[in-house]
Amino acid sequence: MKRKAEQLLQVEFICPACGKHLAWALPTAAISCPYCGMWVTDKNRHKPQGEVYLPVDSEQTVLF
């Protein structure tokens, strides 16, 4: 049950090569860094010490 709940939380993708903050997305995402071209996944993304998780429907990630 805990694993299912974690899959619905967004994490911050930070490029491990250049350190740029890319996006908030689900851990299953793969994002191409527009600065250095590296593909960033949950396995290779830079994870800060105090990592924050956001729910999928969080108003903090709504674009306007």
mmCIF file of C-alpha atoms in Angstrom:
data_model
loop_
_atom_site.group_PDB
_atom_site.id
_atom_site.type_symbol
_atom_site.label_atom_id
_atom_site.label_comp_id
_atom_site.label_asym_id
_atom_site.label_seq_id
_atom_site.Cartn_x
_atom_site.Cartn_y
_atom_site.Cartn_z
ATOM 1 C CA MET A 1 0.000 0.000 0.000
ATOM 2 C CA LYS A 2 2.836 2.406 0.814
ATOM 3 C CA ARG A 3 4.455 1.803 -2.589
ATOM 4 C CA LYS A 4 1.178 2.688 -4.355
ATOM 5 C CA ALA A 5 0.898 5.961 -2.405
ATOM 6 C CA GLU A 6 4.503 6.918 -3.247
ATOM 7 C CA GLN A 7 3.800 6.496 -6.966
ATOM 8 C CA LEU A 8 1.210 9.295 -6.791
ATOM 9 C CA LEU A 9 3.708 11.836 -5.462
ATOM 10 C CA GLN A 10 5.772 14.134 -7.643
ATOM 11 C CA VAL A 11 9.492 14.575 -7.111
ATOM 12 C CA GLU A 12 11.817 17.340 -8.254
ATOM 13 C CA PHE A 13 14.046 16.412 -11.170
ATOM 14 C CA ILE A 14 17.501 18.001 -10.905
ATOM 15 C CA CYS A 15 20.076 17.210 -13.574
ATOM 16 C CA PRO A 16 23.009 15.262 -12.092
ATOM 17 C CA ALA A 17 25.389 16.614 -14.745
ATOM 18 C CA CYS A 18 24.784 20.370 -14.650
ATOM 19 C CA GLY A 19 22.626 20.786 -11.515
ATOM 20 C CA LYS A 20 19.736 22.609 -13.228
ATOM 21 C CA HIS A 21 16.269 22.257 -11.712
ATOM 22 C CA LEU A 22 14.138 20.770 -14.484
ATOM 23 C CA ALA A 23 10.601 19.970 -13.350
ATOM 24 C CA TRP A 24 8.305 18.375 -10.813
ATOM 25 C CA ALA A 25 7.064 15.053 -12.175
ATOM 26 C CA LEU A 26 6.142 11.515 -11.228
ATOM 27 C CA PRO A 27 9.133 9.251 -10.487
ATOM 28 C CA THR A 28 8.372 7.199 -13.618
ATOM 29 C CA ALA A 29 9.121 10.186 -15.894
ATOM 30 C CA ALA A 30 12.224 10.704 -18.038
ATOM 31 C CA ILE A 31 13.196 14.305 -18.763
ATOM 32 C CA SER A 32 15.802 15.592 -21.207
ATOM 33 C CA CYS A 33 17.853 18.435 -19.762
ATOM 34 C CA PRO A 34 17.663 21.385 -22.199
ATOM 35 C CA TYR A 35 21.005 22.730 -20.919
ATOM 36 C CA CYS A 36 23.291 19.706 -21.309
ATOM 37 C CA GLY A 37 21.140 17.157 -23.172
ATOM 38 C CA MET A 38 21.342 14.417 -20.516
ATOM 39 C CA TRP A 39 18.293 12.226 -19.930
ATOM 40 C CA VAL A 40 17.277 12.382 -16.266
ATOM 41 C CA THR A 41 15.268 9.590 -14.618
ATOM 42 C CA ASP A 42 14.444 8.748 -11.027
ATOM 43 C CA LYS A 43 17.528 6.520 -10.862
ATOM 44 C CA ASN A 44 20.063 9.148 -11.901
ATOM 45 C CA ARG A 45 18.437 12.426 -10.808
ATOM 46 C CA HIS A 46 20.173 14.485 -8.127
ATOM 47 C CA LYS A 47 18.315 13.918 -4.863
ATOM 48 C CA PRO A 48 18.690 16.675 -2.255
ATOM 49 C CA GLN A 49 19.095 15.705 1.421
ATOM 50 C CA GLY A 50 15.734 17.114 2.480
ATOM 51 C CA GLU A 51 13.750 15.795 -0.467
ATOM 52 C CA VAL A 52 10.185 17.107 -0.818
ATOM 53 C CA TYR A 53 7.266 15.202 -2.345
ATOM 54 C CA LEU A 54 4.184 16.874 -3.826
ATOM 55 C CA PRO A 55 0.791 15.293 -4.502
ATOM 56 C CA VAL A 56 -0.194 15.074 -8.168
ATOM 57 C CA ASP A 57 -3.026 17.568 -7.683
ATOM 58 C CA SER A 58 -0.948 20.095 -5.700
ATOM 59 C CA GLU A 59 -1.842 23.711 -6.439
ATOM 60 C CA GLN A 60 1.860 24.618 -6.143
ATOM 61 C CA THR A 61 2.569 22.989 -9.512
ATOM 62 C CA VAL A 62 -0.359 24.541 -11.428
ATOM 63 C CA LEU A 63 0.819 26.698 -14.332
ATOM 64 C CA PHE A 64 -1.041 29.882 -15.176
#
